[in-house]
Coordinates of C-alpha atoms in Angstrom, one line a residue:
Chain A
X1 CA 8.1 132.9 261.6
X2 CA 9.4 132.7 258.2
X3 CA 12.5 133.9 257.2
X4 CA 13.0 135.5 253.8
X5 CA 16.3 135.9 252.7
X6 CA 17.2 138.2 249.5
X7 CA 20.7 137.7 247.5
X8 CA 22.6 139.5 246.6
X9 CA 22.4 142.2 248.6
X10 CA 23.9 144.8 245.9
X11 CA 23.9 144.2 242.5
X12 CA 25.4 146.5 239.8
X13 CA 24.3 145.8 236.5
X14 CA 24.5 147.9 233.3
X15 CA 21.3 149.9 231.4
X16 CA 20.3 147.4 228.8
X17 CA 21.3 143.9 230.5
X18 CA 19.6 141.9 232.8
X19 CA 18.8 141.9 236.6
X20 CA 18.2 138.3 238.4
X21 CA 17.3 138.8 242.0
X22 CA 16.7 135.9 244.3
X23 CA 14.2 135.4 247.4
X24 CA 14.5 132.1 249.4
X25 CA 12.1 131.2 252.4
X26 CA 12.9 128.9 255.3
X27 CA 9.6 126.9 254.2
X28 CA 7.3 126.9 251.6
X29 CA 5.2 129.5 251.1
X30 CA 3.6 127.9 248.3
X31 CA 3.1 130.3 245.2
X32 CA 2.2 133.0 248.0
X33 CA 5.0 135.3 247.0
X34 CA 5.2 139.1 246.4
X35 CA 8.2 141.4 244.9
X36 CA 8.0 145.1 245.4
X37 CA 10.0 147.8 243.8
X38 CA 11.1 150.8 245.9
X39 CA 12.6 154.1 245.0
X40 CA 14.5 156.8 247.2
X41 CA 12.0 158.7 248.7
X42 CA 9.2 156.9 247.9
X43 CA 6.9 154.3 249.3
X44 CA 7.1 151.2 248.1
X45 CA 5.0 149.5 244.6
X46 CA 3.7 146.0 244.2
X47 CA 5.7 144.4 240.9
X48 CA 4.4 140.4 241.0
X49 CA 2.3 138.4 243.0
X50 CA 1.3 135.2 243.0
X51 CA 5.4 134.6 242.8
X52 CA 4.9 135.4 238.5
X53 CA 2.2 137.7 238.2
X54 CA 2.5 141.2 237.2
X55 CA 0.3 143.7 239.0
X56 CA -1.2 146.5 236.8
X57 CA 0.7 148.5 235.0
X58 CA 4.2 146.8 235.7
X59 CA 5.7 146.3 232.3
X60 CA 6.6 142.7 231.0
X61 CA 10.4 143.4 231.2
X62 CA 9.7 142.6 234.7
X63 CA 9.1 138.8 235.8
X64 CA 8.9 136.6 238.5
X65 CA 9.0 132.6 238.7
X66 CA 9.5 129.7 241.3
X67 CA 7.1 128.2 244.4
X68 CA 8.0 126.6 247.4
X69 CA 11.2 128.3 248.8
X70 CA 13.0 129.3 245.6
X71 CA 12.4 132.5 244.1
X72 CA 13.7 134.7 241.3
X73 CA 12.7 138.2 240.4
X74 CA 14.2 138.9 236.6
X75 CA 14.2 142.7 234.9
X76 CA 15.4 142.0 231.1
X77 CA 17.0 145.4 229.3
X78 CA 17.1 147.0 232.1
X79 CA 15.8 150.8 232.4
X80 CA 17.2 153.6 234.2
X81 CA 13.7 154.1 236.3
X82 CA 14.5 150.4 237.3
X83 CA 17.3 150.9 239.2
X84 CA 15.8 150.6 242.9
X85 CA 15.5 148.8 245.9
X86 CA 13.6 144.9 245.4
X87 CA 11.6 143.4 248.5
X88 CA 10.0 140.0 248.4
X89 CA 7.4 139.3 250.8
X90 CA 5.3 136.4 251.6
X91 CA 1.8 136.2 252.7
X92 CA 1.4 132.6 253.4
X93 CA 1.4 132.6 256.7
X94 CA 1.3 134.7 259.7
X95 CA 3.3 137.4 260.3
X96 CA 3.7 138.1 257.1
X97 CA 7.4 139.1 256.5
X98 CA 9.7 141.0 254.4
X99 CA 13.2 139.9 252.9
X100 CA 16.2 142.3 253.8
X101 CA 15.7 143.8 249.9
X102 CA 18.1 144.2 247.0
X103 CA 19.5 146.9 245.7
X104 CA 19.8 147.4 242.3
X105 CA 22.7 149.8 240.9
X106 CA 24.1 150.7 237.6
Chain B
X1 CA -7.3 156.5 241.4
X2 CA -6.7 154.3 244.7
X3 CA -5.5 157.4 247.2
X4 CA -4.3 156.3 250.8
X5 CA -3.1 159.2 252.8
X6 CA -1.7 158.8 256.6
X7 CA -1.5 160.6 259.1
X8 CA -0.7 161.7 262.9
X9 CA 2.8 160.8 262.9
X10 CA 5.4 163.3 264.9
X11 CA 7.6 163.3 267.9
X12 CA 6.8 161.6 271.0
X13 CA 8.8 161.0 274.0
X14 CA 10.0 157.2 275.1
X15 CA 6.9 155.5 276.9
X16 CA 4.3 157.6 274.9
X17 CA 1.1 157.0 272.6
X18 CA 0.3 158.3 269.3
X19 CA -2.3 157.4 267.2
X20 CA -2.2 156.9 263.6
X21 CA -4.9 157.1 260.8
X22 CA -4.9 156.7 257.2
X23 CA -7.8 157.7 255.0
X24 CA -8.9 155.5 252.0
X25 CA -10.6 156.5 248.7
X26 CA -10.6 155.1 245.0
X27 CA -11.8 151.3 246.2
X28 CA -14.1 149.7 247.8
X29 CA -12.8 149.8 251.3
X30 CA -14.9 147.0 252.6
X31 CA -13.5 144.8 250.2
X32 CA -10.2 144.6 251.6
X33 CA -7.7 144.1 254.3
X34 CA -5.9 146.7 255.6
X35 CA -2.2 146.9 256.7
X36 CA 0.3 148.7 258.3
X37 CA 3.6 148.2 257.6
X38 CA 7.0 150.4 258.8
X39 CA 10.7 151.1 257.7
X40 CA 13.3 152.3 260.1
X41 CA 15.5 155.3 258.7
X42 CA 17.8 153.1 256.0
X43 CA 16.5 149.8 257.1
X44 CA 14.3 147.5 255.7
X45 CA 10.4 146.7 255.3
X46 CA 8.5 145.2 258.5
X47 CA 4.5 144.4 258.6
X48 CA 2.9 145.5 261.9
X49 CA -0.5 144.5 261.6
X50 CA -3.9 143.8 259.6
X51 CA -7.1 144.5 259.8
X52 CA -9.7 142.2 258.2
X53 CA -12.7 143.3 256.4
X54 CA -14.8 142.2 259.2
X55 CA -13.2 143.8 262.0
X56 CA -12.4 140.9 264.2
X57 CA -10.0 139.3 261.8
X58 CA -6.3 141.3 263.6
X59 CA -2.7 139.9 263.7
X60 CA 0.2 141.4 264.9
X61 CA 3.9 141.5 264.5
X62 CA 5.6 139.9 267.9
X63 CA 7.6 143.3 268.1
X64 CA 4.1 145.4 268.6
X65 CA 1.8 142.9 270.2
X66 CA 0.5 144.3 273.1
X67 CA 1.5 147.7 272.4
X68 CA -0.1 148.5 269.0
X69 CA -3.7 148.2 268.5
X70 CA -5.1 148.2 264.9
X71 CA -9.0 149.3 264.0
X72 CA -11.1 150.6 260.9
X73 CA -13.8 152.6 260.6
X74 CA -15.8 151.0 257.1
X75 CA -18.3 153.7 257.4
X76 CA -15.8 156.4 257.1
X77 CA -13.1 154.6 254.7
X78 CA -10.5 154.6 257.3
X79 CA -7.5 152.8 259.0
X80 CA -6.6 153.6 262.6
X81 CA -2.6 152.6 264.4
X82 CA -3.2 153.5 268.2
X83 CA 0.3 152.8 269.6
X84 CA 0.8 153.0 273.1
X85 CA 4.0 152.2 274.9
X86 CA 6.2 153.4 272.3
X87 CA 10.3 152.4 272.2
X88 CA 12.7 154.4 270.6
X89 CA 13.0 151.0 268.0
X90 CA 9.3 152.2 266.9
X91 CA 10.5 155.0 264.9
X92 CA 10.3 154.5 261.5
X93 CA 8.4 155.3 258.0
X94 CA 4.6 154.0 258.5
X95 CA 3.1 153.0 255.4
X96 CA -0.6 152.1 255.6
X97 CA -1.7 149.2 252.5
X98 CA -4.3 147.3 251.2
X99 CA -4.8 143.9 250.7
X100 CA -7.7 141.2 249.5
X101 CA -8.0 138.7 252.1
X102 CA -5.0 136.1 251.8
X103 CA -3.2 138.6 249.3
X104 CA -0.4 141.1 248.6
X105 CA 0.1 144.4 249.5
X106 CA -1.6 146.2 246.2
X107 CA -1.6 149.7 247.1
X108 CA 0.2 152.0 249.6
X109 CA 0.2 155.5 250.8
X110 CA 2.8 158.0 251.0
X111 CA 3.6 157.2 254.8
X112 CA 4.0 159.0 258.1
X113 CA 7.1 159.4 260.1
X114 CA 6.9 158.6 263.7
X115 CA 10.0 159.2 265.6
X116 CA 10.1 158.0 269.5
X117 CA 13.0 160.3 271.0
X118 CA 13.9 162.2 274.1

């Protein structure tokens, strides 16, 4: 199984600045690399996959680079709707798994 | 508008069954994987299982296998969770999702609580 581990585990951060969120995995997963947003309350929304690209509707503040094990998710001027909890997940091999998340706080 | 709605989830005594469903509209269900996928009360995100478009393409997570048994109805646009067995570890948020084959989670539903309690 492949182990995704998420740093930091909090991060406070200001409205206006920017956010950079980190995913490793225990092997490659190639490019096969998800981030997903999740606010109190509410289920979960896919932000990038493909580790870089943005799924419908997810505005271009929000962006995501790296391949192998290396991962970073980055959130430039940051929003008050984008404070939340970040997952990455990979789906390069089987089962898929999660990392513990981020949260993001102002 | 992609909708995914669960369902079926509830209270249930250590060592019982439930069954879970989760009805699809707004894609083209036989184009893509389905998933379930849970969250423990102020835990984290774990995948349980997928279905693939075909039926006979099924994984499970190591902590369900043998317990859990994922199916799909194409004709009716809809995801079934049968879980047997269940441990008080099972309760959690489950989230049904969609996926293309070899893909990302794209769209979820609003999720079903099961808790497993005496």
């Amino acid at each position: 199984e492949i182990v995704m581990t998420q740093s930091p585990a909090t991060l406070s951060v200001s409205p206006g600045e920017r956010a950079t969120l980190s995913c490793r995995a225990s092997q490659s997963v190639s490019s096969n690399l998800a981030w997903y947003q999740q606010k109190p309350g509410q289920a979960p929304r896919l932000l990038i996959y493909g580790a870089s690209t943005r799924a419908t509707d997810i505005p271009a503040r929000f962006s995501g680079s790296g391949s192998g094990t290396e991962f970073t998710l980055t959130i430039n001027s940051l929003q008050s709707e984008d404070f939340a909890v970040y997952y990455c997940q990979q789906y390069n091999s089987w089962p898929r798994t999660f990392g513990q998340g981020t949260k993001l706080e102002i | 508008e992609v909708q995914l709605v669960e369902s079926g989830g509830g209270l249930v005594k250590p060592g019982g069954s439930l069954r879970l469903s989760c009805a699809a509209s707004g894609f083209t269900f036989t184009s893509y994987s389905m998933n379930w996928v849970r969250q423990a009360p102020g835990k984290g995100l774990e995948w349980v299982s997928i279905i693939g478009i075909d039926t006979k393409t099924i994984y499970y997570a190591d902590s369900v296998k043998g317990r859990f048994t994922i199916s799909r109805d194409n004709a009716g646009n809809s995801l079934y969770l049968q879980m047997n067995s269940l441990r008080a570890e099972d309760t959690a948020m489950y989230y049904c999702a969609n996926s293309l084959p070899g893909a990302s989670l794209d769209s979820w539903g609003q999720g079903t609580l099961v808790t497993v309690s005496s």
